Structures are given as structure tokens and as C-alpha cells.
mmCIF file of C-alpha atoms in Angstrom:
data_model
loop_
_atom_site.group_PDB
_atom_site.id
_atom_site.type_symbol
_atom_site.label_atom_id
_atom_site.label_comp_id
_atom_site.label_asym_id
_atom_site.label_seq_id
_atom_site.Cartn_x
_atom_site.Cartn_y
_atom_site.Cartn_z
ATOM 1 C CA LEU A 1 -0.185 0.226 -0.381
ATOM 2 C CA ALA A 2 2.688 2.535 1.083
ATOM 3 C CA ASP A 3 4.535 1.373 -2.449
ATOM 4 C CA LEU A 4 1.002 2.687 -4.322
ATOM 5 C CA VAL A 5 0.760 5.963 -2.504
ATOM 6 C CA ASP A 6 5.247 6.658 -3.417
ATOM 7 C CA ALA A 7 3.784 6.012 -7.617
ATOM 8 C CA HIS A 8 0.465 8.153 -7.175
ATOM 9 C CA ARG A 9 2.528 10.900 -5.309
ATOM 10 C CA ALA A 10 6.252 10.513 -7.612
ATOM 11 C CA GLY A 11 3.073 10.665 -11.069
ATOM 12 C CA LEU A 12 1.146 13.814 -9.742
ATOM 13 C CA GLY A 13 3.891 16.355 -10.013
ATOM 14 C CA ALA A 14 3.531 19.816 -8.755
ATOM 15 C CA THR A 15 4.037 19.876 -5.089
ATOM 16 C CA ASP A 16 0.512 21.400 -4.443
ATOM 17 C CA LEU A 17 -1.393 17.751 -5.732
ATOM 18 C CA ARG A 18 1.636 16.144 -4.014
ATOM 19 C CA SER A 19 0.691 17.867 -0.961
ATOM 20 C CA ALA A 20 -2.842 17.086 -1.071
ATOM 21 C CA ALA A 21 -1.904 13.339 -1.606
ATOM 22 C CA THR A 22 -0.147 13.488 1.268
ATOM 23 C CA ALA A 23 -2.675 14.575 3.255
ATOM 24 C CA LEU A 24 -5.404 12.450 2.150
ATOM 25 C CA VAL A 25 -2.949 9.280 3.028
ATOM 26 C CA ALA A 26 -2.012 10.295 6.763
ATOM 27 C CA PRO A 27 -4.765 7.861 8.594
ATOM 28 C CA LEU A 28 -2.995 4.722 5.971
ATOM 29 C CA ALA A 29 0.431 6.484 8.140
ATOM 30 C CA ALA A 30 -1.131 6.046 11.645
ATOM 31 C CA ILE A 31 -2.929 2.176 10.271
ATOM 32 C CA ASP A 32 0.554 1.371 9.253
ATOM 33 C CA LEU A 33 2.635 2.746 12.365
ATOM 34 C CA GLY A 34 -0.300 1.090 14.640
ATOM 35 C CA ARG A 35 -0.023 -1.851 13.496
ATOM 36 C CA ALA A 36 3.361 -2.449 13.481
ATOM 37 C CA ILE A 37 3.624 -0.609 17.240
ATOM 38 C CA GLU A 38 0.786 -3.697 18.194
ATOM 39 C CA SER A 39 3.452 -6.968 16.089
ATOM 40 C CA GLY A 40 5.776 -6.228 18.372
ATOM 41 C CA ASN A 41 8.530 -5.856 15.676
ATOM 42 C CA ALA A 42 11.371 -3.258 16.712
ATOM 43 C CA ALA A 43 12.123 -3.535 13.116
ATOM 44 C CA GLN A 44 9.060 -2.507 11.779
ATOM 45 C CA VAL A 45 8.134 -0.182 13.590
ATOM 46 C CA LEU A 46 11.137 1.499 12.506
ATOM 47 C CA ALA A 47 10.395 0.822 8.837
ATOM 48 C CA ALA A 48 7.005 2.658 9.615
ATOM 49 C CA SER A 49 7.410 5.309 11.227
ATOM 50 C CA GLU A 50 10.714 6.763 9.310
ATOM 51 C CA ARG A 51 9.294 5.979 5.820
ATOM 52 C CA TRP A 52 5.569 8.407 6.947
ATOM 53 C CA ARG A 53 8.284 11.112 8.386
ATOM 54 C CA THR A 54 9.560 11.422 4.828
ATOM 55 C CA THR A 55 7.225 12.147 3.243
ATOM 56 C CA GLY A 56 8.097 16.111 4.372
ATOM 57 C CA LEU A 57 11.730 15.559 3.835
ATOM 58 C CA ASP A 58 10.014 14.112 -0.152
ATOM 59 C CA SER A 59 8.241 16.945 -0.483
ATOM 60 C CA TRP A 60 11.565 19.955 0.488
ATOM 61 C CA ARG A 61 13.272 18.129 -2.778
ATOM 62 C CA GLU A 62 10.465 17.809 -4.409
ATOM 63 C CA ARG A 63 9.989 21.380 -4.239
ATOM 64 C CA ARG A 64 13.686 22.046 -5.188
ATOM 65 C CA GLY A 65 13.451 20.799 -8.405
ATOM 66 C CA GLU A 66 10.136 21.560 -10.020
ATOM 67 C CA GLN A 67 9.419 24.103 -12.961
ATOM 68 C CA SER A 68 6.764 23.126 -15.003
ATOM 69 C CA PRO A 69 5.096 26.721 -16.061
ATOM 70 C CA ARG A 70 1.466 25.960 -15.615
ATOM 71 C CA LEU A 71 2.441 26.049 -11.634
ATOM 72 C CA GLY A 72 1.791 30.031 -11.309
ATOM 73 C CA GLU A 73 -1.212 29.890 -13.738
ATOM 74 C CA LEU A 74 -2.650 26.551 -11.173
ATOM 75 C CA ARG A 75 -1.865 28.787 -7.715
ATOM 76 C CA GLU A 76 -3.450 31.898 -9.007
ATOM 77 C CA LEU A 77 -6.433 29.550 -10.143
ATOM 78 C CA HIS A 78 -6.388 28.249 -6.050
ATOM 79 C CA ARG A 79 -6.875 32.401 -6.062
ATOM 80 C CA ARG A 80 -9.955 33.017 -7.394
ATOM 81 C CA LEU A 81 -11.421 30.497 -6.262
ATOM 82 C CA ALA A 82 -10.964 31.191 -3.360
ATOM 83 C CA GLU A 83 -12.134 34.064 -3.874
ATOM 84 C CA ALA A 84 -15.360 33.048 -5.448
ATOM 85 C CA ARG A 85 -16.662 30.380 -1.935
ATOM 86 C CA THR A 86 -15.905 34.083 0.033
ATOM 87 C CA ASN A 87 -18.152 36.050 -2.499
ATOM 88 C CA ASP A 88 -20.204 33.561 -2.603
ATOM 89 C CA ASP A 89 -19.664 33.042 -6.599
ATOM 90 C CA ASP A 90 -21.126 29.305 -6.831
ATOM 91 C CA ALA A 91 -20.885 29.740 -11.262
ATOM 92 C CA ASP A 92 -17.009 31.288 -10.877
ATOM 93 C CA ALA A 93 -15.863 29.501 -7.945
ATOM 94 C CA ARG A 94 -17.097 25.148 -10.224
ATOM 95 C CA GLU A 95 -15.743 27.672 -13.971
ATOM 96 C CA VAL A 96 -12.846 27.705 -12.300
ATOM 97 C CA GLU A 97 -12.761 24.971 -10.654
ATOM 98 C CA ALA A 98 -12.835 22.915 -13.868
ATOM 99 C CA SER A 99 -9.963 25.580 -14.971
ATOM 100 C CA ILE A 100 -7.821 23.747 -11.652
ATOM 101 C CA GLU A 101 -9.001 19.890 -13.097
ATOM 102 C CA ALA A 102 -7.603 20.798 -16.652
ATOM 103 C CA VAL A 103 -3.928 22.557 -15.640
ATOM 104 C CA GLU A 104 -3.593 19.891 -13.076
ATOM 105 C CA ALA A 105 -3.773 17.198 -15.160
ATOM 106 C CA VAL A 106 -2.051 19.183 -17.875
ATOM 107 C CA ILE A 107 0.902 19.056 -14.904
ATOM 108 C CA THR A 108 0.429 15.705 -13.985
ATOM 109 C CA ALA A 109 0.242 13.634 -17.339
ATOM 110 C CA ASP A 110 3.773 16.517 -19.000
ATOM 111 C CA HIS A 111 5.623 15.105 -15.314
ATOM 112 C CA ARG A 112 4.358 11.691 -15.870
ATOM 113 C CA ALA A 113 5.569 11.634 -19.688
ATOM 114 C CA GLU A 114 9.167 13.388 -18.211
ATOM 115 C CA LEU A 115 9.682 10.528 -15.316
ATOM 116 C CA GLY A 116 9.017 7.047 -17.491
ATOM 117 C CA THR A 117 9.602 4.715 -15.811
ATOM 118 C CA ALA A 118 13.500 6.420 -13.295
ATOM 119 C CA GLY A 119 11.051 7.757 -10.355
ATOM 120 C CA ARG A 120 8.298 4.570 -10.557
ATOM 121 C CA ALA A 121 11.212 2.288 -7.603
ATOM 122 C CA GLY A 122 10.217 3.979 -4.720
ATOM 123 C CA ARG A 123 11.935 4.883 -1.256
ATOM 124 C CA ARG A 124 14.090 2.123 0.329
ATOM 125 C CA ALA A 125 12.343 0.620 3.672
ATOM 126 C CA VAL A 126 14.602 1.559 5.560
ATOM 127 C CA ARG A 127 16.220 -1.666 6.876
ATOM 128 C CA ALA A 128 17.579 -2.701 10.636
ATOM 129 C CA ARG A 129 20.642 -4.386 9.841
ATOM 130 C CA ARG A 130 21.721 -1.239 7.286
ATOM 131 C CA LEU A 131 21.313 1.435 9.982
ATOM 132 C CA GLY A 132 23.509 -0.869 12.730
ATOM 133 C CA ASP A 133 25.952 -1.498 10.180
ATOM 134 C CA ARG A 134 26.072 3.157 9.261
ATOM 135 C CA LEU A 135 25.818 4.087 13.302
ATOM 136 C CA GLU A 136 28.985 1.957 13.715
ATOM 137 C CA GLY A 137 29.164 0.725 16.894
ATOM 138 C CA ARG A 138 26.387 4.072 18.492
ATOM 139 C CA VAL A 139 23.401 3.674 19.619
ATOM 140 C CA MET A 140 20.773 5.640 17.912
ATOM 141 C CA VAL A 141 17.051 6.109 19.469
ATOM 142 C CA GLU A 142 13.750 7.228 17.962
ATOM 143 C CA PHE A 143 10.802 8.164 19.669
ATOM 144 C CA ILE A 144 7.565 7.764 17.742
ATOM 145 C CA GLU A 145 4.347 8.946 18.968
ATOM 146 C CA SER A 146 1.625 6.682 18.532
ATOM 147 C CA GLY A 147 -2.169 7.803 19.191
ATOM 148 C CA ASP A 148 -2.303 9.203 23.168
ATOM 149 C CA ARG A 149 1.312 6.876 23.720
ATOM 150 C CA LEU A 150 4.878 7.096 23.884
ATOM 151 C CA HIS A 151 7.222 4.501 22.022
ATOM 152 C CA ALA A 152 10.710 4.212 21.388
ATOM 153 C CA VAL A 153 13.453 1.934 19.540
ATOM 154 C CA THR A 154 16.682 1.775 20.127
ATOM 155 C CA MET A 155 18.914 0.503 17.527
ATOM 156 C CA GLN A 156 22.515 -1.127 18.382
ATOM 157 C CA ASP A 157 24.905 -3.053 16.452
ATOM 158 C CA GLY A 158 22.832 -4.346 14.184
ATOM 159 C CA SER A 159 19.314 -5.224 16.958
ATOM 160 C CA ALA A 160 16.452 -2.976 16.961
ATOM 161 C CA THR A 161 14.228 -2.648 20.232
ATOM 162 C CA LEU A 162 11.301 -1.991 20.965
ATOM 163 C CA HIS A 163 9.823 0.509 23.909
ATOM 164 C CA ARG A 164 6.503 0.780 25.300
ATOM 165 C CA LEU A 165 7.350 4.329 27.637
ATOM 166 C CA CYS A 166 4.606 6.337 28.364
ATOM 167 C CA SER A 167 1.746 8.451 27.620
ATOM 168 C CA VAL A 168 1.920 11.187 24.965
ATOM 169 C CA GLU A 169 0.672 13.796 27.715
ATOM 170 C CA GLU A 170 2.830 12.376 31.221
ATOM 171 C CA ALA A 171 6.024 13.252 27.749
ATOM 172 C CA ASN A 172 4.851 16.794 27.583
ATOM 173 C CA THR A 173 4.400 17.551 31.238
ATOM 174 C CA ALA A 174 8.131 16.951 32.006
ATOM 175 C CA ALA A 175 9.078 18.401 29.319
ATOM 176 C CA HIS A 176 7.660 21.730 29.746
ATOM 177 C CA ALA A 177 8.196 21.554 33.872
ATOM 178 C CA LEU A 178 11.796 21.785 32.490
ATOM 179 C CA GLY A 179 11.722 23.953 29.882
ATOM 180 C CA PHE A 180 10.234 26.140 32.499
ATOM 181 C CA ALA A 181 12.488 25.754 34.861
ATOM 182 C CA LEU A 182 15.654 26.607 32.779
ATOM 183 C CA ARG A 183 13.690 29.821 31.809
ATOM 184 C CA ARG A 184 13.949 31.093 35.125
ATOM 185 C CA GLY A 185 17.662 30.228 35.824
ATOM 186 C CA LEU A 186 18.360 31.922 33.009
ATOM 187 C CA MET A 187 16.538 34.759 33.837
ATOM 188 C CA ARG A 188 18.388 36.011 36.815
ATOM 189 C CA PRO A 189 22.024 33.966 38.661
ATOM 190 C CA PRO A 190 20.196 30.534 39.972
ATOM 191 C CA SER A 191 18.595 30.539 43.354
ATOM 192 C CA PRO A 192 19.981 27.289 45.247
ATOM 193 C CA ALA A 193 15.781 25.969 44.960
ATOM 194 C CA THR A 194 15.843 26.813 41.010
ATOM 195 C CA LEU A 195 19.098 25.083 40.851
ATOM 196 C CA ALA A 196 16.486 22.622 43.091
ATOM 197 C CA ALA A 197 13.789 22.533 40.954
ATOM 198 C CA ILE A 198 16.170 22.706 37.561
ATOM 199 C CA GLU A 199 17.746 19.424 38.884
ATOM 200 C CA ARG A 200 14.146 17.757 39.514
ATOM 201 C CA ALA A 201 12.998 17.933 36.453
ATOM 202 C CA ALA A 202 15.711 16.831 34.730
ATOM 203 C CA ALA A 203 15.185 13.309 36.452
ATOM 204 C CA ASP A 204 11.225 13.481 35.845
ATOM 205 C CA LEU A 205 12.274 13.797 32.249
ATOM 206 C CA GLU A 206 15.044 11.339 32.459
ATOM 207 C CA ARG A 207 12.434 9.149 34.480
ATOM 208 C CA VAL A 208 9.942 8.701 31.720
ATOM 209 C CA LEU A 209 11.480 9.476 28.626
ATOM 210 C CA LEU A 210 15.114 7.255 29.616
ATOM 211 C CA ASP A 211 15.541 5.627 32.051
ATOM 212 C CA PRO A 212 12.657 2.927 30.353
ATOM 213 C CA LEU A 213 15.383 2.071 27.451
#
């Protein structure tokens, strides 16, 4: 399924169109990640997390190479459509929508003609063993949010391990408490009480994020 999404996005041609496609598959990303977590397979969780995380990077790379002369026309049509809807001009809105569909079709057709088969392979999935080789003895920790729970995958010596941590709310509370304590310490020469508060907040954050690893 993810490979089909990649192929579909790659063939659209304009970042505007690819972004819309990405937004539509966001629920699939959550399902994909959730199923990987339920399986308990750390390597699958890492691959699922990274596959959808890199979508934003792909959009950035693709934007750098955009050359279609019709993109300016497409964005102007979207501006006109928003204006027509604001003015409750249904007739103009329908006309602009038809123009948008026509321009999108031209952009997509032009891009697919240039693309050929070169861009259809999709992204390579993250492989735990290959990633472990690149770490060269170091340890990687990736934190992953799924629903209201926080998880982590650690990678060491080519082996991935899944850790079930705390709730997202608990992690956010601990992080905000540490940030607040640090800001207080920077506003004036820190008192012993402020330093103690920083140490407690840091210990709380370490307890929920690092101790379980």
C-alpha cells in the first residue's frame, strides 16, 4: 500500500498536488504505524515510522526541482477559487474548479512523460541491519508517537528493540516543566532552590524517556 502511495505521489508533478495526496493518506500512516507497534517488531516499527516521516523531506526535495510553467497558473486559479467562495459566487467557483482540473491534468501528464519509469521505484525502506552498520557501534534512539502513547526504538549493534514508554501527556508535562525551570534559571542568577528545581525536572524527564530504555 505504501509503495502505491509513493508511486501515485511521484507521478503527480506539482508539490501542490503531492501535498494534497499526502494529507489524504495521513490516516493510513497512523494505521500502518499502529499495526507495526501492535506486532511488537521493532524493525517494522522503525521502518513504518521513517517511511512516513520522510514524506516531508520528499516534498522539500521535490519543490527544489519544480519547473512546470503551469504552476503559477494553478496557484492563481486556487486564489480565484477562494475569492469566489468567499463571495458566494457559485457560478464562478464552478468555472474555476473546471479550469483547475484541466491544469492539474496537464501538469500531471507532462510530469509523467518526463518521469518515465525512473521515479517509480519509491523509497527504500529503512532496514535495521543496514542502519546498524552505519551507526558503527553507536546507539540510536528514535521516539515515536502513536495515538496517546509514546514509544521508542533503540538500535545497537544491528539489533532493534521496541520500548513502550509513557503517555504523550506525561512526556509533554515533564518536558514543559524542565523548560520552565531552565527559563527561570536564565532570567537571573539562579538560587539554590531554582537549581534544585532544574535537577528535579531533568530527573523527571529522564525517568519517563530514558530510564525505560
